[in-house]
mmCIF file of C-alpha atoms in Angstrom:
data_model
loop_
_atom_site.group_PDB
_atom_site.id
_atom_site.type_symbol
_atom_site.label_atom_id
_atom_site.label_comp_id
_atom_site.label_asym_id
_atom_site.label_seq_id
_atom_site.Cartn_x
_atom_site.Cartn_y
_atom_site.Cartn_z
ATOM 1 C CA UNK A 11 71.736 110.650 83.282
ATOM 2 C CA UNK A 12 72.815 107.292 83.608
ATOM 3 C CA UNK A 13 75.346 106.138 86.014
ATOM 4 C CA UNK A 14 77.982 103.463 85.721
ATOM 5 C CA UNK A 15 77.241 100.985 83.369
ATOM 6 C CA UNK A 16 78.224 97.534 83.234
ATOM 7 C CA UNK A 17 77.406 94.251 81.328
ATOM 8 C CA UNK A 18 77.016 91.293 81.708
ATOM 9 C CA UNK A 19 76.068 91.589 84.932
ATOM 10 C CA UNK A 20 76.612 87.493 85.315
ATOM 11 C CA UNK A 21 79.107 85.830 83.362
ATOM 12 C CA UNK A 22 78.892 82.589 83.487
ATOM 13 C CA UNK A 23 82.124 80.598 81.792
ATOM 14 C CA UNK A 24 84.100 76.960 81.986
ATOM 15 C CA UNK A 25 87.397 76.838 82.567
ATOM 16 C CA UNK A 26 89.875 77.723 79.774
ATOM 17 C CA UNK A 27 87.164 80.163 78.300
ATOM 18 C CA UNK A 28 87.200 83.676 77.669
ATOM 19 C CA UNK A 29 85.909 86.759 79.617
ATOM 20 C CA UNK A 30 85.074 90.212 78.394
ATOM 21 C CA UNK A 31 83.543 92.698 81.003
ATOM 22 C CA UNK A 32 82.685 95.373 79.848
ATOM 23 C CA UNK A 33 82.453 99.192 81.528
ATOM 24 C CA UNK A 34 80.888 102.378 80.094
ATOM 25 C CA UNK A 35 81.579 105.125 82.851
ATOM 26 C CA UNK A 36 79.237 107.961 83.404
ATOM 27 C CA UNK A 37 79.088 110.502 81.126
ATOM 28 C CA UNK A 38 81.704 113.332 80.848
ATOM 29 C CA UNK A 39 83.895 110.821 82.815
ATOM 30 C CA UNK A 40 87.378 110.153 81.235
ATOM 31 C CA UNK A 41 88.898 108.023 84.017
ATOM 32 C CA UNK A 42 88.339 104.049 84.410
ATOM 33 C CA UNK A 43 89.071 102.187 87.605
ATOM 34 C CA UNK A 44 88.304 98.043 87.621
ATOM 35 C CA UNK A 45 88.268 96.353 91.135
ATOM 36 C CA UNK A 46 88.074 92.642 91.688
ATOM 37 C CA UNK A 47 85.715 91.502 95.106
ATOM 38 C CA UNK A 48 86.091 87.635 96.428
ATOM 39 C CA UNK A 49 83.117 86.569 98.530
ATOM 40 C CA UNK A 50 83.160 88.096 101.731
ATOM 41 C CA UNK A 51 86.127 90.216 101.100
ATOM 42 C CA UNK A 52 86.539 93.683 100.532
ATOM 43 C CA UNK A 53 87.807 95.210 97.137
ATOM 44 C CA UNK A 54 91.289 95.438 95.425
ATOM 45 C CA UNK A 55 92.418 97.576 93.318
ATOM 46 C CA UNK A 56 93.085 95.852 89.830
ATOM 47 C CA UNK A 57 93.859 98.715 86.825
ATOM 48 C CA UNK A 58 93.262 102.506 86.542
ATOM 49 C CA UNK A 59 92.876 103.711 83.053
ATOM 50 C CA UNK A 60 92.105 106.861 80.964
ATOM 51 C CA UNK A 61 91.032 107.056 77.578
ATOM 52 C CA UNK A 62 93.632 104.784 75.455
ATOM 53 C CA UNK A 63 95.702 105.086 78.657
ATOM 54 C CA UNK A 64 96.570 102.404 80.988
ATOM 55 C CA UNK A 65 98.165 104.513 84.067
ATOM 56 C CA UNK A 66 98.288 102.257 86.847
ATOM 57 C CA UNK A 67 98.187 98.494 86.521
ATOM 58 C CA UNK A 68 99.566 97.225 89.722
ATOM 59 C CA UNK A 69 96.826 95.092 91.095
ATOM 60 C CA UNK A 70 96.246 93.138 88.099
ATOM 61 C CA UNK A 71 98.083 89.665 87.901
ATOM 62 C CA UNK A 72 101.338 89.254 85.747
ATOM 63 C CA UNK A 73 99.100 86.899 83.338
ATOM 64 C CA UNK A 74 95.938 86.088 81.578
ATOM 65 C CA UNK A 75 94.488 89.317 82.724
ATOM 66 C CA UNK A 76 94.513 92.554 80.281
ATOM 67 C CA UNK A 77 92.528 96.030 80.402
ATOM 68 C CA UNK A 78 91.848 98.966 77.524
ATOM 69 C CA UNK A 79 89.878 101.895 77.814
ATOM 70 C CA UNK A 80 89.770 102.758 73.636
ATOM 71 C CA UNK A 81 88.861 106.523 72.296
ATOM 72 C CA UNK A 82 85.710 104.968 71.485
ATOM 73 C CA UNK A 83 83.215 102.823 73.408
ATOM 74 C CA UNK A 84 83.467 101.014 76.966
ATOM 75 C CA UNK A 85 86.352 99.912 78.552
ATOM 76 C CA UNK A 86 87.166 96.324 78.976
ATOM 77 C CA UNK A 87 88.705 93.597 81.239
ATOM 78 C CA UNK A 88 89.537 91.230 79.393
ATOM 79 C CA UNK A 89 90.275 87.654 81.249
ATOM 80 C CA UNK A 90 91.817 84.504 79.028
ATOM 81 C CA UNK A 91 91.459 81.067 79.734
ATOM 82 C CA UNK A 92 89.688 81.636 83.146
ATOM 83 C CA UNK A 93 90.252 79.106 85.870
ATOM 84 C CA UNK A 94 87.893 78.775 89.137
ATOM 85 C CA UNK A 95 89.802 81.229 91.304
ATOM 86 C CA UNK A 96 88.651 83.934 88.841
ATOM 87 C CA UNK A 97 85.331 83.594 90.242
ATOM 88 C CA UNK A 98 84.496 87.098 91.749
ATOM 89 C CA UNK A 99 82.327 90.102 91.262
ATOM 90 C CA UNK A 100 84.199 92.852 89.180
ATOM 91 C CA UNK A 101 83.358 96.311 89.843
ATOM 92 C CA UNK A 102 84.181 99.386 87.142
ATOM 93 C CA UNK A 103 84.126 102.710 88.927
ATOM 94 C CA UNK A 104 84.436 106.249 87.068
ATOM 95 C CA UNK A 105 85.548 109.831 87.543
ATOM 96 C CA UNK A 106 86.071 113.277 86.330
ATOM 97 C CA UNK A 107 88.997 114.596 85.731
ATOM 98 C CA UNK A 108 88.639 116.475 88.959
ATOM 99 C CA UNK A 109 88.619 115.344 91.899
ATOM 100 C CA UNK A 110 89.233 112.055 90.909
ATOM 101 C CA UNK A 111 89.016 110.416 94.016
ATOM 102 C CA UNK A 112 85.230 110.607 93.579
ATOM 103 C CA UNK A 113 84.770 107.185 91.934
ATOM 104 C CA UNK A 114 81.365 106.329 91.052
ATOM 105 C CA UNK A 115 80.868 102.326 91.108
ATOM 106 C CA UNK A 116 79.332 100.467 88.975
ATOM 107 C CA UNK A 117 77.100 97.383 89.037
ATOM 108 C CA UNK A 118 79.327 94.856 89.111
ATOM 109 C CA UNK A 119 79.658 92.127 86.831
ATOM 110 C CA UNK A 120 79.364 87.972 88.989
ATOM 111 C CA UNK A 121 81.998 86.198 87.447
ATOM 112 C CA UNK A 122 81.307 82.369 87.802
ATOM 113 C CA UNK A 123 83.986 80.096 86.099
ATOM 114 C CA UNK A 124 83.013 76.331 86.515
ATOM 115 C CA UNK B 222 102.047 100.724 104.342
ATOM 116 C CA UNK B 223 99.646 100.730 101.439
ATOM 117 C CA UNK B 224 97.037 98.724 104.244
ATOM 118 C CA UNK B 225 93.831 100.140 105.422
ATOM 119 C CA UNK B 226 92.461 98.054 108.398
ATOM 120 C CA UNK B 227 89.128 98.279 109.382
ATOM 121 C CA UNK B 228 87.267 96.952 112.285
ATOM 122 C CA UNK B 229 85.107 94.868 113.456
ATOM 123 C CA UNK B 230 84.699 93.120 110.420
ATOM 124 C CA UNK B 231 80.740 92.749 111.369
ATOM 125 C CA UNK B 232 78.341 94.741 113.982
ATOM 126 C CA UNK B 233 75.125 94.388 115.737
ATOM 127 C CA UNK B 234 73.320 97.806 116.576
ATOM 128 C CA UNK B 235 69.874 97.774 117.833
ATOM 129 C CA UNK B 236 67.578 99.522 115.896
ATOM 130 C CA UNK B 237 67.930 103.888 117.242
ATOM 131 C CA UNK B 238 71.744 103.291 118.660
ATOM 132 C CA UNK B 239 74.807 104.522 116.960
ATOM 133 C CA UNK B 240 77.256 102.182 114.726
ATOM 134 C CA UNK B 241 80.955 102.823 115.095
ATOM 135 C CA UNK B 242 83.796 101.934 112.366
ATOM 136 C CA UNK B 243 87.335 102.165 112.957
ATOM 137 C CA UNK B 244 90.072 102.163 109.987
ATOM 138 C CA UNK B 245 93.804 102.874 110.394
ATOM 139 C CA UNK B 246 96.438 103.689 107.978
ATOM 140 C CA UNK B 247 100.156 104.049 107.611
ATOM 141 C CA UNK B 248 100.929 106.292 104.822
ATOM 142 C CA UNK B 249 101.117 109.514 105.544
ATOM 143 C CA UNK B 250 100.743 110.518 101.342
ATOM 144 C CA UNK B 251 96.741 109.417 101.833
ATOM 145 C CA UNK B 252 95.165 112.791 101.677
ATOM 146 C CA UNK B 253 90.996 111.472 100.614
ATOM 147 C CA UNK B 254 89.493 109.349 102.511
ATOM 148 C CA UNK B 255 86.088 107.925 101.492
ATOM 149 C CA UNK B 256 83.395 105.885 102.963
ATOM 150 C CA UNK B 257 81.589 103.486 100.272
ATOM 151 C CA UNK B 258 78.314 101.684 101.321
ATOM 152 C CA UNK B 259 77.477 98.558 99.653
ATOM 153 C CA UNK B 260 73.862 96.499 99.596
ATOM 154 C CA UNK B 261 74.162 93.139 98.739
ATOM 155 C CA UNK B 262 74.232 92.168 94.645
ATOM 156 C CA UNK B 263 75.071 96.440 94.086
ATOM 157 C CA UNK B 264 78.454 98.233 93.875
ATOM 158 C CA UNK B 265 79.082 100.219 96.782
ATOM 159 C CA UNK B 266 77.967 103.974 96.868
ATOM 160 C CA UNK B 267 80.126 107.079 98.373
ATOM 161 C CA UNK B 268 78.463 107.903 101.828
ATOM 162 C CA UNK B 269 80.870 110.620 103.009
ATOM 163 C CA UNK B 270 84.487 111.459 102.502
ATOM 164 C CA UNK B 271 86.829 113.580 104.447
ATOM 165 C CA UNK B 272 90.084 115.293 103.878
ATOM 166 C CA UNK B 273 92.977 115.330 106.382
ATOM 167 C CA UNK B 274 93.009 119.076 107.198
ATOM 168 C CA UNK B 275 89.620 118.872 108.634
ATOM 169 C CA UNK B 276 88.874 116.616 112.176
ATOM 170 C CA UNK B 277 85.118 115.867 111.684
ATOM 171 C CA UNK B 278 82.568 116.052 108.922
ATOM 172 C CA UNK B 279 78.994 115.216 109.136
ATOM 173 C CA UNK B 280 76.194 114.499 106.868
ATOM 174 C CA UNK B 281 72.873 113.782 108.338
ATOM 175 C CA UNK B 282 73.303 110.620 110.459
ATOM 176 C CA UNK B 283 76.901 109.956 109.369
ATOM 177 C CA UNK B 284 79.470 111.797 110.961
ATOM 178 C CA UNK B 285 83.216 111.009 109.932
ATOM 179 C CA UNK B 286 86.004 111.390 113.039
ATOM 180 C CA UNK B 287 89.900 112.282 111.698
ATOM 181 C CA UNK B 288 92.647 111.522 114.022
ATOM 182 C CA UNK B 289 95.982 112.837 111.773
ATOM 183 C CA UNK B 290 98.388 112.141 114.344
ATOM 184 C CA UNK B 291 96.482 108.921 115.310
ATOM 185 C CA UNK B 292 96.504 107.853 111.704
ATOM 186 C CA UNK B 293 92.804 106.729 112.394
ATOM 187 C CA UNK B 294 88.979 107.716 111.322
ATOM 188 C CA UNK B 295 86.202 106.473 112.100
ATOM 189 C CA UNK B 296 82.596 106.367 110.813
ATOM 190 C CA UNK B 297 79.543 107.225 113.023
ATOM 191 C CA UNK B 298 76.120 106.209 111.960
ATOM 192 C CA UNK B 299 73.450 107.946 114.673
ATOM 193 C CA UNK B 300 69.809 106.657 115.001
ATOM 194 C CA UNK B 301 70.881 103.697 113.326
ATOM 195 C CA UNK B 302 67.758 101.866 110.964
ATOM 196 C CA UNK B 303 67.258 98.916 109.863
ATOM 197 C CA UNK B 304 67.577 100.220 106.333
ATOM 198 C CA UNK B 305 71.116 101.088 107.303
ATOM 199 C CA UNK B 306 72.041 97.321 107.112
ATOM 200 C CA UNK B 307 74.969 96.755 104.536
ATOM 201 C CA UNK B 308 78.446 96.171 104.177
ATOM 202 C CA UNK B 309 80.399 99.563 104.863
ATOM 203 C CA UNK B 310 84.312 100.380 103.229
ATOM 204 C CA UNK B 311 86.323 102.536 104.398
ATOM 205 C CA UNK B 312 89.045 103.536 101.516
ATOM 206 C CA UNK B 313 92.146 106.040 101.456
ATOM 207 C CA UNK B 314 93.350 107.730 98.272
ATOM 208 C CA UNK B 315 96.173 110.012 97.724
ATOM 209 C CA UNK B 316 94.978 112.936 95.438
ATOM 210 C CA UNK B 317 95.735 112.996 91.587
ATOM 211 C CA UNK B 318 97.388 109.577 92.457
ATOM 212 C CA UNK B 319 97.631 106.321 91.592
ATOM 213 C CA UNK B 320 96.718 104.311 94.902
ATOM 214 C CA UNK B 321 93.353 103.783 95.737
ATOM 215 C CA UNK B 322 93.212 101.446 98.827
ATOM 216 C CA UNK B 323 90.062 99.651 100.455
ATOM 217 C CA UNK B 324 89.599 97.919 103.514
ATOM 218 C CA UNK B 325 88.091 94.604 104.234
ATOM 219 C CA UNK B 326 84.937 95.838 104.857
ATOM 220 C CA UNK B 327 82.662 95.873 108.052
ATOM 221 C CA UNK B 328 78.933 94.306 107.967
ATOM 222 C CA UNK B 329 76.782 96.355 110.079
ATOM 223 C CA UNK B 330 73.169 94.687 111.114
ATOM 224 C CA UNK B 331 70.604 96.742 112.469
ATOM 225 C CA UNK B 332 67.972 95.177 114.137
ATOM 226 C CA UNK B 333 64.489 96.212 114.271
#
């Protein structure tokens, strides 16, 4: 009965490279949420997805960031042309259809941009 | 309106004492208020949650008090233990909606 899984746990990229973060929700969960946490700060909502659909991306930066949750496979958060300011912990959470608000978090991916 | 304010930023409590963390919100559409506990290097874990139709919810040593008219809610940790030392986040959600707002967090240290 695995929880939310994220990989990699740590990712180092140089400025200008691409970062791909993966999230496998809990079994039976069809809702995925991505959050960003800067050091010593709280969680900032980025995007909410259901299978094959982006429901709300109001927290996503307009450029370089994208997310998907395909019918098969994990959800992907993609950051193109990373900059130092992208260095943060990125958390994925999932929930079942009902109740939607009970979100279970993964261990996070810590991205470091050199 | 989408903010959740949380205080204090940090809190030091002696073992056996009561830890109290307060949160306030503006948007009356919020209808679900969870608290998350996060240990260093880990993801947040749901601790306890409340809906605005009740004024208090207790689970073990953890209690949420909710004041709908004041738009405030708080977490009380009774008989605080060193193992409770973590960062605590309050949050406000709109059920079946798309609004998930977290407070900035409170770093709790319980001294042995």
